[in-house]
Coordinates of C-alpha atoms in Angstrom, one line a residue:
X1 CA 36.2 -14.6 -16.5
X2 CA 32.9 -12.4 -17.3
X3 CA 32.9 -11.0 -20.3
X4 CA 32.8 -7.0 -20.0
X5 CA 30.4 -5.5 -22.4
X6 CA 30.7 -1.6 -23.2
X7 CA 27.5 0.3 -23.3
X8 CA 27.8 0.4 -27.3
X9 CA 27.0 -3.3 -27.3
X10 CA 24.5 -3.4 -25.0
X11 CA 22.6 -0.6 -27.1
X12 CA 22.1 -2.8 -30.1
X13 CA 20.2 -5.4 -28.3
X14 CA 17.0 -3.0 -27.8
X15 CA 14.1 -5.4 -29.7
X16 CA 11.6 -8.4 -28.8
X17 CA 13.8 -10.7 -30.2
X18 CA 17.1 -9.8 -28.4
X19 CA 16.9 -7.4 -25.5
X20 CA 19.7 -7.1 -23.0
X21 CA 19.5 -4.3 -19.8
X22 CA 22.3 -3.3 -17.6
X23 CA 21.4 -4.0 -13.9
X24 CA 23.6 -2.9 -10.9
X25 CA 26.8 -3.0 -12.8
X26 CA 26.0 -6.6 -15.1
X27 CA 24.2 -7.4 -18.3
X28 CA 21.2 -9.6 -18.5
X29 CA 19.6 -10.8 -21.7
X30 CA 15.8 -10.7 -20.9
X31 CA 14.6 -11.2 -24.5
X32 CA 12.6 -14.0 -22.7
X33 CA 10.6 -11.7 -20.5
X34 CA 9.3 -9.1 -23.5
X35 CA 6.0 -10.8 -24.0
X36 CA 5.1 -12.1 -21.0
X37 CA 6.1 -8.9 -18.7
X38 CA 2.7 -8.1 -16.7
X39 CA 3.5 -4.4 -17.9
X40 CA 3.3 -5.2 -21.4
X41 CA 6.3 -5.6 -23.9
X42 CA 7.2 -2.0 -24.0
X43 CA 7.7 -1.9 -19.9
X44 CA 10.8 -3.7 -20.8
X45 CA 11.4 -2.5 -24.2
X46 CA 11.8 0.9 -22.8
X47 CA 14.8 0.1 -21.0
X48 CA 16.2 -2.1 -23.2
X49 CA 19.7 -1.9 -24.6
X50 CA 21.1 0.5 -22.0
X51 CA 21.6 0.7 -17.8
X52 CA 17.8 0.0 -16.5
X53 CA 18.8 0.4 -12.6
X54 CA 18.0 3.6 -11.8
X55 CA 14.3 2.6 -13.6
X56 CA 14.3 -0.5 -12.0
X57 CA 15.9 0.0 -8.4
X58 CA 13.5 2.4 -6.8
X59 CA 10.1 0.4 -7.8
X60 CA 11.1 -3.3 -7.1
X61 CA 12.0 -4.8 -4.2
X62 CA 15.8 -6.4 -3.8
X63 CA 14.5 -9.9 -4.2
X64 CA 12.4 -9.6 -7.8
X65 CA 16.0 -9.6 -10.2
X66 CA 16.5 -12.9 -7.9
X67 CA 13.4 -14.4 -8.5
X68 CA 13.2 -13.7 -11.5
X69 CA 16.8 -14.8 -12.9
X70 CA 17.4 -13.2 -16.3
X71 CA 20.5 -15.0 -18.3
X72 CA 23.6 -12.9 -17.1
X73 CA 25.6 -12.2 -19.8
X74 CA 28.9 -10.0 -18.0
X75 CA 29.1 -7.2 -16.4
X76 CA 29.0 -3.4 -17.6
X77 CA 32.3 -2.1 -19.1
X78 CA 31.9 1.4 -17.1
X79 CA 33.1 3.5 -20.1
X80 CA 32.9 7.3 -20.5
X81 CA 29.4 6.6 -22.4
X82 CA 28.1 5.1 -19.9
X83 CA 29.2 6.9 -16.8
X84 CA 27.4 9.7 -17.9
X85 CA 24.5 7.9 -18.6
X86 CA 24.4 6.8 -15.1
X87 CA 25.4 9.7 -13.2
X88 CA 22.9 11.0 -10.9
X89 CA 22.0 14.9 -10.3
X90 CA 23.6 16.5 -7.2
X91 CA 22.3 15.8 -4.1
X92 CA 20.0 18.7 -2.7
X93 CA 20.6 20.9 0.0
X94 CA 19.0 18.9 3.4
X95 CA 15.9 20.0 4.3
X96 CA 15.1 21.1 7.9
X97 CA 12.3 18.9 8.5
X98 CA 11.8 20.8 11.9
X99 CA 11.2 24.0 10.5
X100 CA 8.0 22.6 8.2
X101 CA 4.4 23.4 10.3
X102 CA 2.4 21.5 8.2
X103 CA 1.5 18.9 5.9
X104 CA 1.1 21.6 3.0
X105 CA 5.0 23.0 3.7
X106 CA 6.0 19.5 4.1
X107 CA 4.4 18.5 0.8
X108 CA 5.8 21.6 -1.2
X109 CA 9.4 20.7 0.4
X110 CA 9.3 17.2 -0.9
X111 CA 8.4 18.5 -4.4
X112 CA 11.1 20.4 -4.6
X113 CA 13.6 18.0 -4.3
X114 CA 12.5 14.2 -5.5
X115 CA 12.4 13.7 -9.5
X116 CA 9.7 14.6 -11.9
X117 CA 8.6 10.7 -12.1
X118 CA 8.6 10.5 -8.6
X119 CA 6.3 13.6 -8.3
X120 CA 3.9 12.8 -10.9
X121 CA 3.1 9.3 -9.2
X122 CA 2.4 10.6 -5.6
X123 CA 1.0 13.6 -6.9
X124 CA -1.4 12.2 -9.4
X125 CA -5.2 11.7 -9.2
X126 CA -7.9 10.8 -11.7
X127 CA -9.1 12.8 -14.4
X128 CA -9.6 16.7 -13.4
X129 CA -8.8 15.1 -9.4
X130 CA -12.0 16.2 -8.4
X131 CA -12.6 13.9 -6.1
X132 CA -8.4 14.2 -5.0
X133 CA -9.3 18.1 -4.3
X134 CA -12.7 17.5 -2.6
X135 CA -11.1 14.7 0.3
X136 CA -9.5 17.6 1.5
X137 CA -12.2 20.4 0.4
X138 CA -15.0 18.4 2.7
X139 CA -13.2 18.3 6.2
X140 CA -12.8 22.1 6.1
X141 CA -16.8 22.4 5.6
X142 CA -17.2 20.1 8.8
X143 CA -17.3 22.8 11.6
X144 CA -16.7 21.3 15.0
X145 CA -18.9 21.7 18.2
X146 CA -16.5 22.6 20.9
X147 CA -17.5 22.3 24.9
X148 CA -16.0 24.7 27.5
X149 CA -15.0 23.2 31.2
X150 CA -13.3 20.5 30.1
X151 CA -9.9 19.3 31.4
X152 CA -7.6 19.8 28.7
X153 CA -4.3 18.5 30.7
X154 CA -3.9 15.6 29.5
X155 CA -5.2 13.8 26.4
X156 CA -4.4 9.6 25.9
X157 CA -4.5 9.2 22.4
X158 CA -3.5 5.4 22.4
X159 CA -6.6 3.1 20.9
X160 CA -6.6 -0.6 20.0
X161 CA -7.3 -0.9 16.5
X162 CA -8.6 -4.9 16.1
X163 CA -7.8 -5.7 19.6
X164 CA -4.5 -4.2 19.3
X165 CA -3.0 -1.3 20.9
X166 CA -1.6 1.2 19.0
X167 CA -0.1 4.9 19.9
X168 CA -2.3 6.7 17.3
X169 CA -5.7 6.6 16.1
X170 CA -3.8 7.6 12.6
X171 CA -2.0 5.0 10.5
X172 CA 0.0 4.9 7.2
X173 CA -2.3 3.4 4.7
X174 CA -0.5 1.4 1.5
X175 CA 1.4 3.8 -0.5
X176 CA 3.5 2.2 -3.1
X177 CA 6.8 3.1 -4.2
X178 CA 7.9 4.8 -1.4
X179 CA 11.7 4.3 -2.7
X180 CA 10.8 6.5 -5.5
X181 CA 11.0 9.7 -2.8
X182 CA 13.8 8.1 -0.4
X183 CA 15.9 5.0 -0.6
X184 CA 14.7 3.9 2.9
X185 CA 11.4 3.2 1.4
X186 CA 8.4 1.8 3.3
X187 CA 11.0 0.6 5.9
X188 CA 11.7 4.1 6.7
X189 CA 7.8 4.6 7.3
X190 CA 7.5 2.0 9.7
X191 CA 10.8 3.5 11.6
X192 CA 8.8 7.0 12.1
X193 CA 5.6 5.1 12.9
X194 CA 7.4 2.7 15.7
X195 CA 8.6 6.2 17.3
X196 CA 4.7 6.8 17.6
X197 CA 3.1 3.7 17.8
X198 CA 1.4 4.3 14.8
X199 CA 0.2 1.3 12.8
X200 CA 1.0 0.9 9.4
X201 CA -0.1 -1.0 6.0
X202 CA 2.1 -2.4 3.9
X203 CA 1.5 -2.2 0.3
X204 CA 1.1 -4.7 -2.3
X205 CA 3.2 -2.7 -4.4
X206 CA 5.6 -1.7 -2.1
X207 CA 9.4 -0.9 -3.2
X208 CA 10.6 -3.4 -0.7
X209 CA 9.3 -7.1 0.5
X210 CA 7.0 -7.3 3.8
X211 CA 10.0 -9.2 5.3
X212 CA 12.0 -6.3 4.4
X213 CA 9.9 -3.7 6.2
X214 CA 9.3 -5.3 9.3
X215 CA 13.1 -6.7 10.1
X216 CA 13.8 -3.9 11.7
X217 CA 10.3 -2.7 13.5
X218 CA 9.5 -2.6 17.3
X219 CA 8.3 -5.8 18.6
X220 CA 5.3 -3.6 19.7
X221 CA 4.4 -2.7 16.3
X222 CA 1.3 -3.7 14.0
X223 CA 1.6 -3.6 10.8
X224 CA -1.3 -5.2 8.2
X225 CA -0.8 -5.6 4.0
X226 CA -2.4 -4.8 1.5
X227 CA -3.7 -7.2 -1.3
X228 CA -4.5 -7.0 -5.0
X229 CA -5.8 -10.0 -5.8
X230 CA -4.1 -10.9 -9.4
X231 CA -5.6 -12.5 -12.4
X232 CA -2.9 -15.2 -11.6
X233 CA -4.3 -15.8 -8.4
X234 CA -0.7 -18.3 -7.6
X235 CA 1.3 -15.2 -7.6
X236 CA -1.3 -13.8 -5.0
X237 CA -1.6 -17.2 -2.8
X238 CA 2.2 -16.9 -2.7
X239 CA 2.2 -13.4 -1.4
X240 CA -0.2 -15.1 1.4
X241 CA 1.5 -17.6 2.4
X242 CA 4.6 -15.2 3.0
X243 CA 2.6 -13.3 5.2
X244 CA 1.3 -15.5 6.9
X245 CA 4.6 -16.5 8.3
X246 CA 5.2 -13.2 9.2
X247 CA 3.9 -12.4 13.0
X248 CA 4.2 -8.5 12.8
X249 CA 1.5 -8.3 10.4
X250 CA -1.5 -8.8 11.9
X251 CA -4.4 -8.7 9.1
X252 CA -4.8 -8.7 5.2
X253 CA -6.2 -5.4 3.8
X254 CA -7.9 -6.7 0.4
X255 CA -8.4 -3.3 -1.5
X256 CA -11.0 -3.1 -3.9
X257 CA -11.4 0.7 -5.0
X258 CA -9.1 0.3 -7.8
X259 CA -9.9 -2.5 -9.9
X260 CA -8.2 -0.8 -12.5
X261 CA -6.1 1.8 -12.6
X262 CA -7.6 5.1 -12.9
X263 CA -6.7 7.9 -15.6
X264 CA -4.0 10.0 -13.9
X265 CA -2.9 12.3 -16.2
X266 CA 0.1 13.9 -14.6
X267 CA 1.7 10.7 -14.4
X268 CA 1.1 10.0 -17.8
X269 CA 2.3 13.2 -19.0
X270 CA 5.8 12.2 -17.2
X271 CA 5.9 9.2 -19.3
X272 CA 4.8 10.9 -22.8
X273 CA 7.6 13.4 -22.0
X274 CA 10.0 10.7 -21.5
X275 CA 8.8 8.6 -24.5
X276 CA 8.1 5.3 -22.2
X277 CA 5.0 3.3 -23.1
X278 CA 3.1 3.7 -19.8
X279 CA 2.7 5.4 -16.8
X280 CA 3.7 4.0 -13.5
X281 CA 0.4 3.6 -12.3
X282 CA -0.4 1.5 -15.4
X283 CA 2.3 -1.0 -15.2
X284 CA 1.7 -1.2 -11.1
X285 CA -1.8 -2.7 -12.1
X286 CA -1.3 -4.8 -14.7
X287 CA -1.9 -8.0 -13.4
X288 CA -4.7 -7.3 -11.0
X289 CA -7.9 -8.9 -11.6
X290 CA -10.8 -6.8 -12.1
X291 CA -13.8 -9.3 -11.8
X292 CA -14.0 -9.7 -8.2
X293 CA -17.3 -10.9 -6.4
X294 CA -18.6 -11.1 -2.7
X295 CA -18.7 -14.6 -2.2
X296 CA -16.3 -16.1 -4.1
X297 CA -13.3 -13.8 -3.5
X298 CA -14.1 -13.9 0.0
X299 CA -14.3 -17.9 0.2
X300 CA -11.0 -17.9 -1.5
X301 CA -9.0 -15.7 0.5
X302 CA -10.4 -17.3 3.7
X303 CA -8.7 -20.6 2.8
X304 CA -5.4 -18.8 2.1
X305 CA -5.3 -16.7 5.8
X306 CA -6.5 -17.0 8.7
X307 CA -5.3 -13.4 9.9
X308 CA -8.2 -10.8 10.3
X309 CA -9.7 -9.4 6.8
X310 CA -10.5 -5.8 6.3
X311 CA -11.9 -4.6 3.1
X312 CA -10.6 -1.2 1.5
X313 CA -12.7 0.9 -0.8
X314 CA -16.2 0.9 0.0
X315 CA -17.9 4.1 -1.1
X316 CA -21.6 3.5 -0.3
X317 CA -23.6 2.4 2.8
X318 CA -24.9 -0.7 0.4
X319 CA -21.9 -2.2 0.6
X320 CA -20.8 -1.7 4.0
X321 CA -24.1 -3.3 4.8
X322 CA -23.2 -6.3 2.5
X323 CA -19.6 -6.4 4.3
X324 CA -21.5 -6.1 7.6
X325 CA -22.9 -9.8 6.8
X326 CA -19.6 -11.6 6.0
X327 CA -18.3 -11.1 10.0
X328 CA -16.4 -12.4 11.7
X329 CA -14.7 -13.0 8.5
X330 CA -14.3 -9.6 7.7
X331 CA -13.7 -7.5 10.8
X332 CA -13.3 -3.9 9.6
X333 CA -13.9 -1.7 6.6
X334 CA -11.6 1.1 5.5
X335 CA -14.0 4.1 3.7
X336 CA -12.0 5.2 0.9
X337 CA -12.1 6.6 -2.9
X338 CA -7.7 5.3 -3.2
X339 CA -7.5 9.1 -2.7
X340 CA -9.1 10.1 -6.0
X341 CA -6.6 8.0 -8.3
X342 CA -9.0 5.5 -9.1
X343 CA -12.6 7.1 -10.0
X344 CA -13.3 10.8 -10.4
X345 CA -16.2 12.3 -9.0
X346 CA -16.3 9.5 -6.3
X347 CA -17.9 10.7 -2.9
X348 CA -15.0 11.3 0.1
X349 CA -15.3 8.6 2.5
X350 CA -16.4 11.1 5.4
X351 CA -19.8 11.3 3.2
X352 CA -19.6 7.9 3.7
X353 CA -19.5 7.5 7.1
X354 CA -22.4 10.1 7.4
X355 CA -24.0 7.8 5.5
X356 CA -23.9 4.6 7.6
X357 CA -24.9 6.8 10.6
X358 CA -28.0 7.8 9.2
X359 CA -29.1 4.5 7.7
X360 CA -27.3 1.7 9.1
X361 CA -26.3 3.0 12.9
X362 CA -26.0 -0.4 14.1
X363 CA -22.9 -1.2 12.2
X364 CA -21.2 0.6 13.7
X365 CA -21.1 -1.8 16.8
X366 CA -20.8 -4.8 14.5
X367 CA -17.2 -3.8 12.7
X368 CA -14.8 -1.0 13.3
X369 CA -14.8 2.0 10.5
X370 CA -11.9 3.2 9.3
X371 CA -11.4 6.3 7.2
X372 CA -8.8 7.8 4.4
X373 CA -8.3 10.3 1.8
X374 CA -7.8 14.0 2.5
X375 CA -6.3 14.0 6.2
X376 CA -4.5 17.4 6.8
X377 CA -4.9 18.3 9.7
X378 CA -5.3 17.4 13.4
X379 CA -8.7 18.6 13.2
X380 CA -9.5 16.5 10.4
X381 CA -8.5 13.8 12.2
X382 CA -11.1 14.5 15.2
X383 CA -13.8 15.4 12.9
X384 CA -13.8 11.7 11.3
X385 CA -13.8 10.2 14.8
X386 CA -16.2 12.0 16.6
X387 CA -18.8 11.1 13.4
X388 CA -17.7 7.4 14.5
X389 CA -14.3 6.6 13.0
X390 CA -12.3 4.3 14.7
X391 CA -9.0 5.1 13.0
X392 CA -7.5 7.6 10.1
X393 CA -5.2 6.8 7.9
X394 CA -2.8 9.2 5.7
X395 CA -1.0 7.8 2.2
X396 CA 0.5 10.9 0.6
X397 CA 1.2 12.7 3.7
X398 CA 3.8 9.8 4.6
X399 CA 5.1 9.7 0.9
X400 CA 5.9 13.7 1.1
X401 CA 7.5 13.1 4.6
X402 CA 9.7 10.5 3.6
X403 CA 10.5 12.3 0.4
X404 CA 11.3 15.8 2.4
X405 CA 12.9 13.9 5.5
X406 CA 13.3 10.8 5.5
X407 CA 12.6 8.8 9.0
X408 CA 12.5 12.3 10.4
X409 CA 10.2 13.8 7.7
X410 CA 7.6 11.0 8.5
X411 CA 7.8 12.0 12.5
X412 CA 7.2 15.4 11.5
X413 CA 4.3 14.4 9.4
X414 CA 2.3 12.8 12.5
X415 CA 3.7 15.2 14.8
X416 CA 1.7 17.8 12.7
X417 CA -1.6 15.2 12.8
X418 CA -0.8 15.0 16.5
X419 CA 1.1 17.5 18.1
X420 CA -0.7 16.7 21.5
X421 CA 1.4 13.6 21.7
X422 CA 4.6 16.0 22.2
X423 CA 3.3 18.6 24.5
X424 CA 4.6 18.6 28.2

């Protein structure tokens, strides 16, 4: 019989040389994991000698405590110590998704309800978010050129995206920790984006496994994921070969506009306030390897996939002119500045894109151009493909959406983008 262990005797085992956490109702002694925690020590140390799942549930998928397999211990004695401890906050009143008419309204809804930690992730940005506040700033500075006698009946908005036919020329670009806002997660993303045909990337550091996600998508969906190559480049050719066996995702998204992870100070703040040892962001990249080059990251990725690679992050027409040379290995570029989280003061992708079409033009027939960062509204989304866009992607949008709505909060987040889609 499992020994039961009161939350009293769990507390005392809170140092590097014996450190036990609660999980899901049983004790595990992880004393073993302390120094070697990508993290750092205090990731784990944080948590230690008290009930870690409501840390540890909404950022790691179901299958890491199994992979991983601490020493169990017992279970959790549920005494009146810690009950409390574990008791959540009331549930908030639903919100009426329906009733939101924008991104903004949808964004300020979600805010009101999902925690403080969950907040200061999504909402975060580097430094004085400059470059966050500008993404959105430079669309509304784009005025458009509109034609008169034109048959405005009917619009198609379906597009192939890589060959690949998709509802939207919007996707969900790689958010992580979308169980952070709502249990449903990135699972709950791909739902809303199968009710539109929308494609969507699946993040590295996504709250739930790529299995996970797509198990329950649309057999017409296209999904891609996203990769961070790590400094332990096994853990990252295991990831690969895991989604390689997966036929719903249809293309690697190596992202290189983070090597690190940028200084986002409202996060951080979250975690001074709660006396943890780094910020979300922080842990999330520990790991990744910041020393990556053209040629040799390239050479080893092609040998661990053969599905399509897009690269994610280029900022200048240099590079997109370097990527331009490594087709048909690379078959698309995503412009993006990680939606200011990484470097402040970075230029938004749309400056970018005007960019290649004033000094590379032909490029734009050699690989597709996808944009992100700053996408509010359906005009923003025009202006990006009529200057040569193929496709748009959204992160936070989705994130608020999910938080505010669930499955239904994400619909009424590309509804918003692309209200044509529902009019008779």
């Amino acid at each position: 019989m499992d020994k039961a262990f009161t939350s009293a005797e769990v507390a005392i085992h809170n140092t590097e040389n014996s450190c036990s956490v609660a999980l899901y109702g049983k004790v595990y002694d992880v004393t073993r994991f302390v120094s070697s925690h990508p993290g750092g020590a205090q990731a784990i140390l944080r948590v230690s000698g008290r009930d870690a799942t409501g840390d540890f549930d909404p950022i790691h998928p179901s299958e890491t405590l199994e992979s991983l397999q601490p020493a169990l211990l017992g279970s959790l004695f549920l005494d009146e110590e810690s009950s409390a401890a574990t008791q959540t906050k009331d549930t908030p009143d639903e919100i009426d998704v329906n009733s939101l008419l924008n991104l903004e309204e949808i964004e300020q809804a979600a805010t009101s309800v999902i925690s403080n930690k969950a907040w200061a992730y999504y909402y975060s940005a580097a430094d004085d978010k400059i470059t966050k506040d500008f993404n959105r700033q430079v669309y509304r500075s784009l005025l458009l050129r509109p034609r008169v006698f034109v048959d405005c009946q009917r619009c198609d908005v379906e597009t192939e995206l890589l060959g690949w036919k998709v509802g939207l020329p919007i996707y969900v670009s790689p958010t992580a920790m979308a169980r952070l806002g709502h249990p449903s997660g990135e699972a709950g993303i791909a739902e809303a984006c199968g009710a539109f045909g929308a494609l969507q990337i699946i993040a590295n550091n996504s709250s739930l496994s790529p299995e996970q996600v797509v198990a329950h998508a649309l057999p017409t969906q296209v999904f891609g994921w996203q990769l961070y190559a790590q400094l332990d480049r096994r853990a990252s050719e295991a990831m690969l070969a895991r989604v390689n066996r997966l036929d719903a995702i249809k293309f690697v998204v190596l992202t290189l506009d983070a090597p690190v992870s940028g200084k986002r100070e409202d996060d951080e703040r979250i975690n001074v306030q709660a006396n943890p040892a780094g910020s979300v962001s922080a842990q999330l990249f520990a790991g990744t390897d910041p020393s990556l080059t053209w040629y040799e990251t390239l050479e080893w990725l092609s040998r661990h996939t053969k599905k399509p690679i897009i690269l994610k992050g280029l900022q200048t027409h240099e590079d997109v002119a370097i990527a331009a040379r490594y087709t048909p290995l690379v078959q698309a570029v995503i412009l993006s500045n990680h939606g200011g989280r990484s470097l402040d003061t970075a230029p938004p992708a749309v400056h970018t894109l005007l960019e290649i079409r004033k000094y590379c033009p032909d490029i734009f027939e050699t690989m597709e151009m996808w944009v992100d960062g700053g996408i509010r509204r359906g005009t923003d989304v025009v202006k990006a493909l009529c200057l040569g866009a193929k496709a748009v992607g959204i992160g936070r949008p989705a994130l608020w959406g999910l938080a505010a709505g669930g499955v239904q909060g994400v619909e009424r987040t590309l509804q918003g983008l692309a209200p044509i889609v529902f009019s008779d």
